[in-house]
Amino acid sequence: MANTFRAYQLTKKEEKVVGVVQELTIDDLPEGEVLIKVHYSSINYKDAMANTDNSAIVKKYPFIPGIDLVGEVVESADDQFEEGDRVIATSYDIGVSHDGGFSDYARVSSAWVLPLPEGLTMKEAMLYGTAGLTAALSVDRLERNGLTPEQGKVLVTGATGGVGSFAIAMLAQRGYDVTASSGKEEAVDFLKSIGASEVIGRDAVYEEKVRALDKQQWSAAVDPVGGQTLASILSKLNYDGAVAVSGLTGGIKVLTSVYPFILRGVSLLGVDSVYTPMSKRKEIWNRMATDLKPAANILDTILHKEITLDQLSEVLPTLLEGKSLGRIIVSLQ
């Protein structure tokens, strides 16, 4: 293990946040039972938010962002893990109040670490990251609520983002007829190549007006958008339909009525990937390595870009501008 290593660290000077690759030592890392040599991390919307001047994500500086990481155990004070074990650590406090994955080394709580499942490479694990985990949790919740492919079309909003992309690919892998919603006309071919049978615009889901009950169109939906898009989805679900919601890029207010719930038996299913219990987390990661895993060519299509630490300051802002399709991973090998 080297005496020093590189990490992308945020500092704040005169209310301005600056991200720079720094040389650090192991002693600079926070406390935790497991020291990991990071091989890959990935970029999520929360990471891009942490990189902004007015972020509510980061509480203290200097700070290493990155809510996802995968790598090999170097040291462990917990008997669950041994040197050389390949492990994943995502969410919890990582990259929020605890230094994260944009670093050659990370030290984290053993309660946040799980073994890399058989059937996944480390690169594939970070191609998934929190976005893939959230998509898988969404599909799992819908299926546990009774959803089957025979019930009809499933809508996915925010389709070109990480959660949306993987939700489309996973649902298609499971045999569902997927309708993707996106505001990017240039993304139609991309969305169909990863499993969407139909691509519609945002205004086909929400047209600035939400009816108490609208025409029934979808058996279920995966929605990482929220806001009035979610309210409109609820009004358009089939009888006994359900929507799994995991995001708020469209806003936090959902102005709806009780009618979809009491006249059509619609279900609103909340999805949280941050504090998912470890037992459930392991179960879902195992599904991501088996029945929910898209074909290799689909994974290659979802991988938008592989970058290094030195490119983070340039790439992170593009997520806030909505310019990317699929996923961006960070190589630290």
XYZ file of C-alpha atoms in Angstrom:
333
model
C 0.000 0.000 0.000
C 1.394 3.368 -1.056
C 2.224 6.056 1.514
C 0.044 8.530 -0.383
C -2.879 8.213 -2.754
C -5.053 10.438 -4.935
C -8.584 11.609 -4.177
C -10.995 14.156 -5.641
C -11.584 16.508 -2.726
C -14.000 19.399 -2.351
C -12.987 22.557 -0.495
C -15.020 25.700 0.119
C -13.560 29.189 -0.046
C -15.683 32.333 0.224
C -18.900 30.351 -0.440
C -17.436 28.792 -3.589
C -16.910 25.029 -3.807
C -13.826 23.844 -5.681
C -13.026 20.230 -6.561
C -9.359 19.300 -6.961
C -7.437 16.002 -7.096
C -5.248 15.930 -3.969
C -2.510 13.705 -2.558
C -3.690 12.264 0.765
C -2.574 9.671 3.311
C -4.553 6.884 4.959
C -4.602 8.944 8.176
C -6.654 11.567 6.309
C -9.541 9.106 5.923
C -12.415 8.950 8.426
C -12.870 6.131 10.913
C -14.345 2.800 9.879
C -13.762 -0.923 10.250
C -12.983 -1.664 6.594
C -10.246 -0.104 4.446
C -10.883 -0.650 0.719
C -8.662 -0.185 -2.322
C -11.229 1.355 -4.647
C -11.277 0.045 -8.230
C -14.349 1.875 -9.535
C -16.852 4.488 -8.457
C -19.766 5.984 -10.386
C -21.417 9.354 -10.862
C -24.914 9.993 -9.540
C -27.102 13.086 -9.447
C -26.342 13.444 -5.741
C -22.609 13.543 -6.512
C -23.174 16.328 -9.023
C -25.207 18.244 -6.428
C -22.393 17.846 -3.880
C -20.093 19.572 -6.350
C -22.139 22.808 -6.393
C -21.664 26.001 -4.356
C -25.043 25.885 -2.598
C -25.204 22.162 -1.982
C -27.125 20.877 1.014
C -25.481 17.465 0.521
C -22.063 18.197 2.056
C -21.999 19.421 5.664
C -18.265 20.007 6.160
C -15.134 20.584 4.101
C -12.679 19.363 2.911
C -14.668 16.379 1.690
C -14.385 13.456 -0.748
C -17.685 12.903 -2.614
C -18.861 9.735 -4.366
C -21.776 7.720 -2.949
C -20.730 4.451 -4.644
C -17.587 2.348 -4.613
C -16.346 -1.158 -5.294
C -12.928 -2.637 -4.624
C -10.775 -5.006 -2.567
C -10.456 -5.099 1.198
C -6.998 -4.027 2.394
C -7.633 -4.144 6.135
C -10.632 -5.108 8.246
C -11.383 -4.955 11.959
C -14.562 -6.948 11.290
C -14.270 -10.738 10.941
C -16.917 -10.696 8.183
C -14.294 -9.386 5.766
C -10.740 -10.424 4.959
C -7.918 -8.914 2.955
C -8.548 -9.479 -0.749
C -12.350 -9.739 -0.495
C -14.140 -7.970 -3.333
C -16.828 -5.737 -1.867
C -19.425 -3.088 -2.691
C -20.326 -0.071 -0.556
C -23.063 2.338 -1.620
C -25.260 5.007 -0.020
C -25.820 5.164 3.772
C -23.596 8.146 4.748
C -21.006 7.525 2.031
C -20.328 10.632 -0.044
C -22.701 12.678 2.113
C -21.387 12.947 5.667
C -18.602 10.360 5.301
C -15.790 10.575 2.718
C -16.785 8.662 -0.385
C -15.648 6.766 -3.433
C -13.843 9.353 -5.575
C -10.589 8.189 -4.019
C -7.966 5.479 -4.466
C -8.761 4.303 -0.918
C -11.878 4.502 1.259
C -12.445 3.572 4.884
C -16.053 2.867 5.836
C -18.235 1.176 8.412
C -18.459 -2.579 7.958
C -22.252 -2.216 8.285
C -22.228 -0.506 4.865
C -20.231 -3.202 3.055
C -21.455 -6.290 1.200
C -19.629 -8.976 -0.798
C -19.551 -8.571 -4.572
C -22.041 -11.209 -5.815
C -20.935 -13.968 -8.152
C -21.973 -13.066 -11.656
C -20.890 -9.422 -11.406
C -17.539 -7.878 -12.212
C -16.410 -4.839 -10.258
C -16.923 -2.685 -13.332
C -20.480 -3.977 -13.765
C -21.205 -3.308 -10.090
C -20.333 0.357 -10.516
C -22.134 0.584 -13.817
C -25.143 -0.270 -11.646
C -24.192 1.731 -8.546
C -26.967 3.408 -6.575
C -28.913 4.069 -9.784
C -29.038 0.380 -10.671
C -29.862 -0.566 -7.090
C -32.739 1.926 -7.075
C -34.067 0.593 -10.370
C -33.856 -2.992 -9.095
C -35.627 -2.087 -5.856
C -38.363 -0.430 -7.931
C -38.900 -3.511 -10.102
C -38.806 -5.763 -7.033
C -41.434 -3.667 -5.219
C -43.743 -3.692 -8.230
C -43.434 -7.459 -8.612
C -44.010 -8.041 -4.906
C -47.133 -5.922 -5.334
C -48.325 -8.439 -7.923
C -47.073 -7.049 -11.243
C -46.572 -9.570 -14.075
C -45.759 -9.047 -17.778
C -49.250 -10.198 -18.763
C -50.880 -7.158 -17.153
C -49.809 -4.705 -19.843
C -47.448 -1.838 -20.530
C -45.110 -0.458 -17.857
C -44.092 3.214 -17.983
C -40.599 4.434 -17.074
C -40.074 8.192 -16.661
C -36.736 9.994 -16.582
C -35.795 7.271 -19.010
C -32.329 8.455 -20.067
C -31.003 8.778 -16.507
C -29.344 6.030 -14.526
C -32.450 4.790 -12.699
C -34.603 5.073 -15.802
C -32.112 3.341 -18.090
C -31.692 0.381 -15.785
C -35.413 0.138 -15.035
C -36.075 -0.175 -18.782
C -33.348 -2.783 -19.260
C -34.361 -4.827 -16.197
C -38.072 -4.787 -17.034
C -37.363 -5.799 -20.635
C -35.104 -8.587 -19.359
C -38.050 -9.832 -17.286
C -40.364 -9.818 -20.319
C -42.297 -6.592 -19.764
C -43.572 -4.284 -22.516
C -41.863 -1.006 -21.581
C -42.888 2.522 -22.534
C -40.093 5.048 -21.963
C -40.788 8.737 -21.365
C -38.099 11.300 -22.151
C -37.769 14.935 -23.127
C -34.804 14.125 -25.400
C -35.886 13.419 -28.967
C -32.347 12.363 -29.848
C -32.541 9.540 -27.273
C -35.184 7.423 -29.031
C -32.710 4.986 -30.612
C -30.789 4.665 -27.316
C -33.948 3.889 -25.341
C -35.180 1.310 -27.836
C -31.751 -0.332 -27.938
C -31.873 -0.995 -24.181
C -35.377 -2.476 -24.190
C -38.111 0.130 -24.633
C -40.796 -0.934 -27.119
C -42.216 2.603 -27.268
C -40.803 6.063 -26.539
C -43.064 9.012 -25.690
C -42.400 12.641 -24.763
C -42.794 14.100 -21.291
C -45.981 15.899 -22.342
C -47.607 12.547 -23.102
C -47.326 11.812 -19.376
C -47.962 15.286 -17.929
C -49.488 18.152 -19.924
C -49.433 20.868 -17.233
C -52.837 19.670 -16.023
C -53.758 16.663 -13.893
C -57.242 15.211 -14.055
C -58.663 13.438 -11.038
C -58.986 10.344 -13.245
C -57.685 10.056 -16.790
C -57.668 7.374 -19.462
C -56.096 4.158 -18.195
C -52.806 3.588 -20.047
C -50.248 1.634 -17.982
C -50.329 -1.338 -15.634
C -47.468 0.130 -13.583
C -44.727 2.735 -13.623
C -41.197 3.347 -12.380
C -40.900 7.055 -11.615
C -37.641 8.726 -10.532
C -39.125 12.158 -11.375
C -41.877 12.850 -8.805
C -43.765 16.144 -8.678
C -46.770 16.591 -10.925
C -45.465 13.928 -13.292
C -46.193 11.460 -10.505
C -49.664 12.935 -9.944
C -50.447 12.534 -13.637
C -49.176 8.944 -13.670
C -51.475 8.053 -10.772
C -54.479 9.294 -12.744
C -53.534 7.194 -15.803
C -52.720 3.820 -14.241
C -54.883 0.796 -14.951
C -57.203 -0.578 -12.307
C -55.086 -2.131 -9.506
C -51.963 -0.508 -10.987
C -48.955 0.727 -9.045
C -46.122 3.226 -9.345
C -42.729 2.886 -7.653
C -41.377 6.377 -6.980
C -37.765 7.102 -6.070
C -36.923 10.658 -7.102
C -37.803 14.335 -6.999
C -36.195 15.968 -10.033
C -39.701 17.100 -11.004
C -40.433 18.582 -7.583
C -41.495 17.465 -4.115
C -45.174 18.437 -4.279
C -47.680 15.920 -5.643
C -51.079 17.574 -6.069
C -53.455 14.675 -6.587
C -56.746 13.380 -5.235
C -57.931 10.214 -3.535
C -59.778 9.037 -6.657
C -57.014 6.865 -8.184
C -56.677 5.096 -4.838
C -60.329 4.571 -3.935
C -61.869 4.144 -7.408
C -59.108 2.207 -9.183
C -57.224 0.610 -6.287
C -53.960 2.224 -7.351
C -50.865 1.796 -5.127
C -48.100 4.335 -4.524
C -44.891 2.492 -3.588
C -41.997 4.416 -2.104
C -38.441 3.289 -2.953
C -35.431 4.223 -0.810
C -31.957 2.957 -1.661
C -30.046 4.919 0.997
C -31.019 3.022 4.141
C -32.271 -0.221 2.638
C -31.530 -2.900 5.274
C -28.467 -4.987 4.487
C -30.461 -8.226 4.239
C -32.672 -6.708 1.527
C -29.687 -5.026 -0.105
C -27.884 -8.381 -0.490
C -31.029 -9.968 -1.909
C -31.423 -7.240 -4.525
C -27.738 -7.216 -5.509
C -28.002 -10.972 -6.043
C -30.991 -10.373 -8.339
C -28.919 -7.736 -10.170
C -26.332 -10.458 -10.789
C -28.909 -12.991 -12.007
C -32.502 -12.548 -13.213
C -32.430 -8.733 -13.375
C -29.075 -8.520 -15.150
C -29.385 -7.226 -18.718
C -27.390 -8.814 -21.532
C -23.775 -7.706 -21.989
C -24.566 -5.639 -25.100
C -27.252 -3.734 -23.163
C -24.811 -2.978 -20.335
C -22.304 -1.731 -22.896
C -24.952 0.586 -24.343
C -25.916 1.986 -20.927
C -22.243 2.742 -20.186
C -22.037 6.296 -21.520
C -18.472 7.043 -20.467
C -15.586 5.791 -18.311
C -13.481 8.581 -16.806
C -10.650 9.199 -14.331
C -10.446 11.339 -11.199
C -8.862 14.129 -13.232
C -11.984 14.434 -15.400
C -14.504 14.709 -12.545
C -14.545 18.506 -12.262
C -15.402 18.742 -15.951
C -17.939 15.900 -16.089
C -19.943 16.376 -12.851
C -21.733 19.581 -13.982
C -23.030 17.853 -17.133
C -25.375 15.711 -15.021
C -27.120 18.824 -13.721
C -27.461 20.059 -17.298
C -29.148 16.810 -18.343
C -26.665 16.189 -21.144
C -25.726 12.567 -20.532
C -27.411 9.296 -21.462
C -27.022 6.219 -19.293
C -24.201 5.918 -16.781
C -20.733 7.367 -16.170
C -18.231 5.382 -14.122
C -14.919 6.440 -12.586
C -11.927 4.112 -12.935
C -9.387 4.144 -10.078
C -7.351 1.094 -11.043
